[in-house]
Coordinates of N, CA and C in Angstrom, one line a residue:
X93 N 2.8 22.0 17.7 CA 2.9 20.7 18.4 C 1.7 19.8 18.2
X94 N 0.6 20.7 18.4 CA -1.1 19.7 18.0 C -0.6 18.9 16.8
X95 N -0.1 19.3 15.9 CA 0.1 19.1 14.0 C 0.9 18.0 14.2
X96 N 1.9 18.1 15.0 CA 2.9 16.9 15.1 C 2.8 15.9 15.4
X97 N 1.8 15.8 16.6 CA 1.1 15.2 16.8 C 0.3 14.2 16.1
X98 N -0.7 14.9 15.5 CA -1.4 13.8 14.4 C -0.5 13.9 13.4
X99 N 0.5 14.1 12.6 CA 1.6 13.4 11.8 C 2.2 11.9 12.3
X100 N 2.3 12.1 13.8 CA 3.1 10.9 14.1 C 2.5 9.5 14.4
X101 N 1.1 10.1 14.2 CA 0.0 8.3 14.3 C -0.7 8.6 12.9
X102 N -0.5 8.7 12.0 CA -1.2 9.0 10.7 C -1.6 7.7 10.6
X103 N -0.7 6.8 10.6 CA -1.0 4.9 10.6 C -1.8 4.2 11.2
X104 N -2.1 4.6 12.4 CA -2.9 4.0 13.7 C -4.3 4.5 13.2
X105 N -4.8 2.9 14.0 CA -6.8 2.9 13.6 C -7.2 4.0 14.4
X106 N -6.8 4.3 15.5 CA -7.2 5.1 16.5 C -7.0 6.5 16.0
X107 N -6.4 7.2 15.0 CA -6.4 8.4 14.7 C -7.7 9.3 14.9
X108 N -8.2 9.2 14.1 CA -9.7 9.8 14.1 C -10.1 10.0 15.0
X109 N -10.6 9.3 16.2 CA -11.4 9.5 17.7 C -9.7 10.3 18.5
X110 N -8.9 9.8 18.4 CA -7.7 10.5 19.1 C -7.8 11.7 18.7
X111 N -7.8 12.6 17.4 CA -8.3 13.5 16.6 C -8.8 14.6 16.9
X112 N -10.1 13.7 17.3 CA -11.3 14.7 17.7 C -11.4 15.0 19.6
X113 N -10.8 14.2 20.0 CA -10.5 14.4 21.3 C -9.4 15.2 21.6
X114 N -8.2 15.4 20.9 CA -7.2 16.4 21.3 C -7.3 17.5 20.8
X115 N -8.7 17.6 19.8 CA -9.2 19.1 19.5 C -10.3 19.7 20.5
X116 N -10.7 18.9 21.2 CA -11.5 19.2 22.2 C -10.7 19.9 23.2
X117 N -9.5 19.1 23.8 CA -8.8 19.3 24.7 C -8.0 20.7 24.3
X118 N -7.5 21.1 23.3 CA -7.0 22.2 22.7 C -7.8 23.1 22.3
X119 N -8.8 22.9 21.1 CA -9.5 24.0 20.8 C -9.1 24.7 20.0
X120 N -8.3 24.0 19.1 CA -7.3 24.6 17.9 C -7.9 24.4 16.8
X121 N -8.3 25.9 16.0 CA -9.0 25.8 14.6 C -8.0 24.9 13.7
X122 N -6.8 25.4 13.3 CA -5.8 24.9 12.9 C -6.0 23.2 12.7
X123 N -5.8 22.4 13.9 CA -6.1 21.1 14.2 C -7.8 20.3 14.0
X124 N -8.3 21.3 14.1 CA -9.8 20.9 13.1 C -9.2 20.5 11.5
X125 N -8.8 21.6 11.2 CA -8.7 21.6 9.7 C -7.6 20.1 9.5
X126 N -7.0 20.2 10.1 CA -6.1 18.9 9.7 C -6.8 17.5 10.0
X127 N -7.8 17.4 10.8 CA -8.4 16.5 11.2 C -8.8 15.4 9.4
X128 N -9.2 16.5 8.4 CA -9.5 16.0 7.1 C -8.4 15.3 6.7
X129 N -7.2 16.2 6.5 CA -6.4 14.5 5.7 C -5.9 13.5 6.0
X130 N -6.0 13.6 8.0 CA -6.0 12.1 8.6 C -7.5 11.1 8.0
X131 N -8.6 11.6 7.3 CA -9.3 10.5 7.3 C -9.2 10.3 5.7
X132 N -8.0 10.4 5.1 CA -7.9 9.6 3.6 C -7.7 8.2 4.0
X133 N -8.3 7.1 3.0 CA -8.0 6.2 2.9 C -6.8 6.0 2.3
X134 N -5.7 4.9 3.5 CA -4.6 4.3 2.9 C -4.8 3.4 1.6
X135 N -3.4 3.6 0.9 CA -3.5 3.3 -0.2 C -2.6 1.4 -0.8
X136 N -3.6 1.1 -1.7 CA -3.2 -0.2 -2.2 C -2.4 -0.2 -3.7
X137 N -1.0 -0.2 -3.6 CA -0.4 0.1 -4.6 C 0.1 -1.1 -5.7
X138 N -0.7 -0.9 -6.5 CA -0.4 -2.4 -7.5 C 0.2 -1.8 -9.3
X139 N 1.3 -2.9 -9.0 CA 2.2 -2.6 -10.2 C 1.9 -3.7 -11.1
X140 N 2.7 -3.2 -12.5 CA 2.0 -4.8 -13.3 C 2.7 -3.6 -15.0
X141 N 3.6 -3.8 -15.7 CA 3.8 -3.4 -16.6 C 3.0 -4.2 -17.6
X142 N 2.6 -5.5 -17.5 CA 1.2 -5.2 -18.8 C 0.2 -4.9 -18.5
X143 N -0.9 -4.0 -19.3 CA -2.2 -3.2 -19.0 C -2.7 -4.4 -18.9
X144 N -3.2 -5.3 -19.7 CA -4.5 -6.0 -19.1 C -4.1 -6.6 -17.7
X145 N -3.2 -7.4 -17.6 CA -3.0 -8.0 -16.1 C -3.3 -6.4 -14.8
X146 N -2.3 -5.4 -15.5 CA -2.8 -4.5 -14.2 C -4.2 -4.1 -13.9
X147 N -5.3 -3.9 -15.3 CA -6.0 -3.9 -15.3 C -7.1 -4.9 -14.4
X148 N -6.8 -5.9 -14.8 CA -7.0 -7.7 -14.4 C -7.3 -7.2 -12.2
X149 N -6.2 -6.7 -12.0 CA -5.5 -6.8 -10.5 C -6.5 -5.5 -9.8
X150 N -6.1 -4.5 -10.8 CA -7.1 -3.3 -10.2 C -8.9 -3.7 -10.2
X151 N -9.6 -4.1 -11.1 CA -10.6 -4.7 -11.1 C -10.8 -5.2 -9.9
X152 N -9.9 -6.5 -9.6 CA -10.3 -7.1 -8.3 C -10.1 -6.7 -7.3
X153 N -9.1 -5.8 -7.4 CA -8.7 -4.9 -5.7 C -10.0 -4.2 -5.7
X154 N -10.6 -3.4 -6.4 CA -10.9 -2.7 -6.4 C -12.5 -3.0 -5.7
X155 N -13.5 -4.4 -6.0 CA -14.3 -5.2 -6.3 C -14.2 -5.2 -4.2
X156 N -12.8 -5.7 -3.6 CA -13.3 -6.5 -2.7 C -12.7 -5.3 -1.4
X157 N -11.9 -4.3 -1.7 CA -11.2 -3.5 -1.1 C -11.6 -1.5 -1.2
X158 N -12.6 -1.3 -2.3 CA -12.9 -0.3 -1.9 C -13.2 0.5 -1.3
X159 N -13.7 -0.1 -0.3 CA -14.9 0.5 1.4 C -13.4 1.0 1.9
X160 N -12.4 0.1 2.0 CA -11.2 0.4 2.8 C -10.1 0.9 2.2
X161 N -9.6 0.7 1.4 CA -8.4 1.7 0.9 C -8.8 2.1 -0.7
X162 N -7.8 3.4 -0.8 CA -8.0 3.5 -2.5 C -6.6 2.9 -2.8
X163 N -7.3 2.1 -4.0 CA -6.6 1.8 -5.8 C -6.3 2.4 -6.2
X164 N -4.3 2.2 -6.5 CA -4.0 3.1 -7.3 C -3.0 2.1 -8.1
X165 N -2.8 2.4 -9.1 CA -1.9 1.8 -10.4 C -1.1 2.3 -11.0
X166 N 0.1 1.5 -11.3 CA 1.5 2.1 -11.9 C 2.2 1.4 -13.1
X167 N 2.0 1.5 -14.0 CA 2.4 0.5 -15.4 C 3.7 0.4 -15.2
X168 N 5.0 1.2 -14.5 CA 6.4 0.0 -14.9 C 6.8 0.6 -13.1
X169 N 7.9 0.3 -13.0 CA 8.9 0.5 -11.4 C 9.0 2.0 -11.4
X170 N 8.9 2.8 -12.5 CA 9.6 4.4 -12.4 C 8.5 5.1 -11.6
X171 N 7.1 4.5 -12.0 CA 6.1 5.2 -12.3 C 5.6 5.3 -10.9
X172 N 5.6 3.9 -10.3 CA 5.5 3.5 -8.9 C 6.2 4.1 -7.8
X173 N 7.6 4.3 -8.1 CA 8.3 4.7 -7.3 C 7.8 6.3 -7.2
X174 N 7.9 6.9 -8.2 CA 7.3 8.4 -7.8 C 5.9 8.9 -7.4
X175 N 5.0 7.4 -7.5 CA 4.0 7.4 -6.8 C 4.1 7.1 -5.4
X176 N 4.6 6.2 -5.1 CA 4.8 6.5 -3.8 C 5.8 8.0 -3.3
X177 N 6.6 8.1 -3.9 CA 7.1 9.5 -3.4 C 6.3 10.4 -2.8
X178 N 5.0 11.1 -4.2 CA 4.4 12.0 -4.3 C 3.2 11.5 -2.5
X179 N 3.1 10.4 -2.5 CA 1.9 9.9 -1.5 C 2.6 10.2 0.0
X180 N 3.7 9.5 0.0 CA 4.8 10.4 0.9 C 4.7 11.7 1.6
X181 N 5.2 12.5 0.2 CA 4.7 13.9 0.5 C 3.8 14.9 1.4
X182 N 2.5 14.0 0.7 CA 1.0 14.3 1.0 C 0.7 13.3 2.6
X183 N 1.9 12.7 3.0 CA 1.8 11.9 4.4 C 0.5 10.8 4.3
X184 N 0.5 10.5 2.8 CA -0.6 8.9 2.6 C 0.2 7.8 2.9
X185 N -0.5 7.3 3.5 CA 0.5 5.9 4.0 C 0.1 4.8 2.9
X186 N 0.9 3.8 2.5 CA 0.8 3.0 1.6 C 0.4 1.8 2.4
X187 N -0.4 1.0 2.1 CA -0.5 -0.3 2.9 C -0.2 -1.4 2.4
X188 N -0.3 -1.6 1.4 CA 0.3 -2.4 0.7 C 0.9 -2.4 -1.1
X189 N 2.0 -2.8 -1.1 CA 2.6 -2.6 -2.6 C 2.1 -4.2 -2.9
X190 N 1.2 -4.2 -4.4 CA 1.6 -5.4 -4.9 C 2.0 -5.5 -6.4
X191 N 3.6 -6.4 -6.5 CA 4.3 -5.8 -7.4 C 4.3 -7.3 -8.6
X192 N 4.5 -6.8 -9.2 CA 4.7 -7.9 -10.8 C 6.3 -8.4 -10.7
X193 N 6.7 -9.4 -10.6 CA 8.3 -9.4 -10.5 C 9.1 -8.9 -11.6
X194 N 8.5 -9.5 -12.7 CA 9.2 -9.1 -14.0 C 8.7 -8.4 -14.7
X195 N 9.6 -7.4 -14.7 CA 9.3 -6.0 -15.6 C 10.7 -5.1 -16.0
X196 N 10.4 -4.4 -17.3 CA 11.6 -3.6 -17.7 C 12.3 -2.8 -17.0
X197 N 13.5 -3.0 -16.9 CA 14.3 -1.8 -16.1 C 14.5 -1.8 -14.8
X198 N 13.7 -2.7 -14.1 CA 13.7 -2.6 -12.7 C 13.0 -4.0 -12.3
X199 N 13.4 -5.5 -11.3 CA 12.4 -6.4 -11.4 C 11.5 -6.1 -9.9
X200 N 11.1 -6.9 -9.8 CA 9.9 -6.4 -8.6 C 10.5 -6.5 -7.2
X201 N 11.4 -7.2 -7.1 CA 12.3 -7.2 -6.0 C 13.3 -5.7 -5.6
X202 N 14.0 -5.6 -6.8 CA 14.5 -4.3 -6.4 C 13.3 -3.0 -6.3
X203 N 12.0 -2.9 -7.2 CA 11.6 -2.0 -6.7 C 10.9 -2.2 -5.1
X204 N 10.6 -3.1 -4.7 CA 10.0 -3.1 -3.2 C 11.5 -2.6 -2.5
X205 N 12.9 -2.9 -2.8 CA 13.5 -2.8 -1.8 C 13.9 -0.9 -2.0
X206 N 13.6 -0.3 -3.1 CA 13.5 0.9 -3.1 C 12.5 1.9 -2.2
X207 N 11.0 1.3 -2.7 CA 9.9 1.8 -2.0 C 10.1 1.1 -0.2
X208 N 10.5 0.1 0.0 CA 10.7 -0.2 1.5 C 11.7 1.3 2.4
X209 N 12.1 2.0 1.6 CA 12.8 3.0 2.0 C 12.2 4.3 2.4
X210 N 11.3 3.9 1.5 CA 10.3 5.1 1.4 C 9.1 5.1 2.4
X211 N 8.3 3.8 2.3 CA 7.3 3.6 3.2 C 7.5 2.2 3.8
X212 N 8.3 2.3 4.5 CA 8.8 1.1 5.4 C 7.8 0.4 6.2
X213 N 7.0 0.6 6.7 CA 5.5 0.4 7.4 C 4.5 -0.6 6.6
X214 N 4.3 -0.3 5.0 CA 3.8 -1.3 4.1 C 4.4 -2.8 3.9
X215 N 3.1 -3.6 3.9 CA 3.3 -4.6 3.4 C 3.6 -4.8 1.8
X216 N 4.4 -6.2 1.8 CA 5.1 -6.2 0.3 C 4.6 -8.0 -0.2
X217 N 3.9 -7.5 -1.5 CA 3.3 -8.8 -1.9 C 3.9 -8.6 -3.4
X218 N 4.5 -10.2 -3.8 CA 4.9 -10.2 -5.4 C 3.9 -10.9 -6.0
X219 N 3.6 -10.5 -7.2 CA 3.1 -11.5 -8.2 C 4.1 -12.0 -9.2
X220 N 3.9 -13.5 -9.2 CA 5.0 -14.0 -10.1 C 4.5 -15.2 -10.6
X221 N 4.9 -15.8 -11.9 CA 4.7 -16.9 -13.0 C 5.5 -18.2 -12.3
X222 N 4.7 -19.3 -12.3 CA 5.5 -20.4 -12.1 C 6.9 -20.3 -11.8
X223 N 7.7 -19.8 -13.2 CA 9.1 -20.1 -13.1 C 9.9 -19.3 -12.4
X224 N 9.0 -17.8 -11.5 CA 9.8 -16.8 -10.6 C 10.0 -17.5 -9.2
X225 N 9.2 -18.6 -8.9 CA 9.5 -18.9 -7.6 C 10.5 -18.7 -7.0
X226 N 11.5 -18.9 -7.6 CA 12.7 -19.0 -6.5 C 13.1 -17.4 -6.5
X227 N 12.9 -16.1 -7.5 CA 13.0 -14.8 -6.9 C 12.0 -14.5 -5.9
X228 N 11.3 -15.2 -5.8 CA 10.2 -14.6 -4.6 C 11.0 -15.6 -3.7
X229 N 11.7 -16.6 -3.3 CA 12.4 -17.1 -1.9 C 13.7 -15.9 -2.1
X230 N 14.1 -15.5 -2.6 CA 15.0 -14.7 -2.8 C 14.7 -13.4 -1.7
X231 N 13.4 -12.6 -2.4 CA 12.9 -11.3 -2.0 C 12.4 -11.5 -0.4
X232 N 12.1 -12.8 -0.7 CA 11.6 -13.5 1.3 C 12.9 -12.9 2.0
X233 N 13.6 -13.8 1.5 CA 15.2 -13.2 2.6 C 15.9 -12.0 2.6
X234 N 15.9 -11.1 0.9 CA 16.3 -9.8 1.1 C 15.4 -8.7 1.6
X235 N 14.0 -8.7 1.5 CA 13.3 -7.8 1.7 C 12.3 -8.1 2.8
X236 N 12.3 -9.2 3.2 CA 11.5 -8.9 4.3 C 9.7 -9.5 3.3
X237 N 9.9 -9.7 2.3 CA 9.0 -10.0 1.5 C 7.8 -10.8 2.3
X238 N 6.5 -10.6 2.6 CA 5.3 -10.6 3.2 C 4.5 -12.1 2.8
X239 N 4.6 -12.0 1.8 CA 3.6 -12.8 0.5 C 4.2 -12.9 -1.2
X240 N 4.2 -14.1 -1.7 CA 4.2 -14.2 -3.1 C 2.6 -15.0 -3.3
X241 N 2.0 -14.3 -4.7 CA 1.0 -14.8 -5.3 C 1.2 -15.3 -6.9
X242 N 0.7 -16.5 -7.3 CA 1.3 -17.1 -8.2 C 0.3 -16.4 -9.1
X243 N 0.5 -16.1 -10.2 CA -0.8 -15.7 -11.7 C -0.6 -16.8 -12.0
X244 N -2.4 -17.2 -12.8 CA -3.1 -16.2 -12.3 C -3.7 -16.6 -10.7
X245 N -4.3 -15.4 -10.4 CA -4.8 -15.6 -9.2 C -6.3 -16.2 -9.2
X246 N -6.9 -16.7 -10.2 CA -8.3 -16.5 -10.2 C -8.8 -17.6 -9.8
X247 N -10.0 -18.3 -9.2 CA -11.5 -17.4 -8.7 C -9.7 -16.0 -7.7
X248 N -10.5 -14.8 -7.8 CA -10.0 -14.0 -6.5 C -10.4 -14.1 -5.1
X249 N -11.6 -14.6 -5.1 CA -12.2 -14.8 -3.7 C -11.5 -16.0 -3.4
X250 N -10.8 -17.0 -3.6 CA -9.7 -17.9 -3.3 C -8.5 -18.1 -3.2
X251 N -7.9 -17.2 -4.1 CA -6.7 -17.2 -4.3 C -6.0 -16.1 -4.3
X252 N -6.9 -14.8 -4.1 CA -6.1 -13.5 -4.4 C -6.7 -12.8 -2.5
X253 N -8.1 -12.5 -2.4 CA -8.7 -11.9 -1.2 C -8.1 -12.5 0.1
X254 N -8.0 -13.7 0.4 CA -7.4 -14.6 1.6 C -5.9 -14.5 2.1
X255 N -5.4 -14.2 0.8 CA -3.9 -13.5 1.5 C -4.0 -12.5 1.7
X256 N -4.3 -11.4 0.8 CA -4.3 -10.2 0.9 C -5.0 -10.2 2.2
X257 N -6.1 -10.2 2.6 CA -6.9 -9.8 3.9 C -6.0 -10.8 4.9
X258 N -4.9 -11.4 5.2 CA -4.2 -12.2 6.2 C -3.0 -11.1 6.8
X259 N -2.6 -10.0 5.2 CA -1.6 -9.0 5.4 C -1.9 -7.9 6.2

């Protein structure tokens, strides 16, 4: 029951000190030990089927968002989706997906509305070219879509960090 317990606020700021106080109150070796993979950092999940742009995106996630979540990268929608799966598994919470609209096989809209199934809790940010606007008013109304960011996003301290840190 201790276990279930921290499984069911894995999301909440408060985990940690909640944590170490309901191991006090118990005194459960067991619940020590699990105390560790409530304190992984949630994760920032950015898609982008071309390498430099994803490249481009992880750079600056990485630059302004380190201290607080880990960077992780997915080159097309398959890749992403079984990354979130596998993070699932391991009960890592995703915090934010930020997705490329246009990409092979899958566009950025349907994969958020995939991963929305998965980790429903995350925020959903698109990156898209001038002429996607109107799928990002699209994804606004089917998915619940958070944020659209136009490429490029550059300076990032103006145009990329200020939304992201508003989500």
């Amino acid at each position: 029951q201790p276990l279930q317990f921290f499984q069911r606020r894995l999301t909440e700021r408060t985990v940690l000190r909640e944590a170490l106080e309901e191991t006090r109150r118990v005194g459960h070796v067991r619940i020590v030990r699990s105390v560790s993979f409530l304190m992984a950092k949630p994760v920032i999940l950015a898609v982008d089927d071309d390498p430099e742009v994803l490249g481009a995106i992880e750079r600056d996630l990485r630059e302004h968002y380190r201290q607080t979540y880990r960077i992780v990268k997915a080159g097309s929608p398959e890749e992403a989706l079984d990354v979130a799966r596998q993070l699932k598994a391991r009960n890592v919470p995703i915090a934010l997906f930020l997705v490329d609209q246009r990409m092979p096989g899958m566009s950025g809209t349907e994969l958020l509305r995939e991963v929305r199934k998965i980790h429903p809790d995350a925020r959903k940010a698109l990156l898209t070219a001038y002429a996607d606007t109107e799928a990002a008013i699209v994804s606004i109304n089917e998915i619940g879509l958070d944020h659209y960011l136009m490429k490029p996003w550059d300076p990032p301290a103006e145009r990329l960090y200020p939304v992201l840190d508003d989500l």
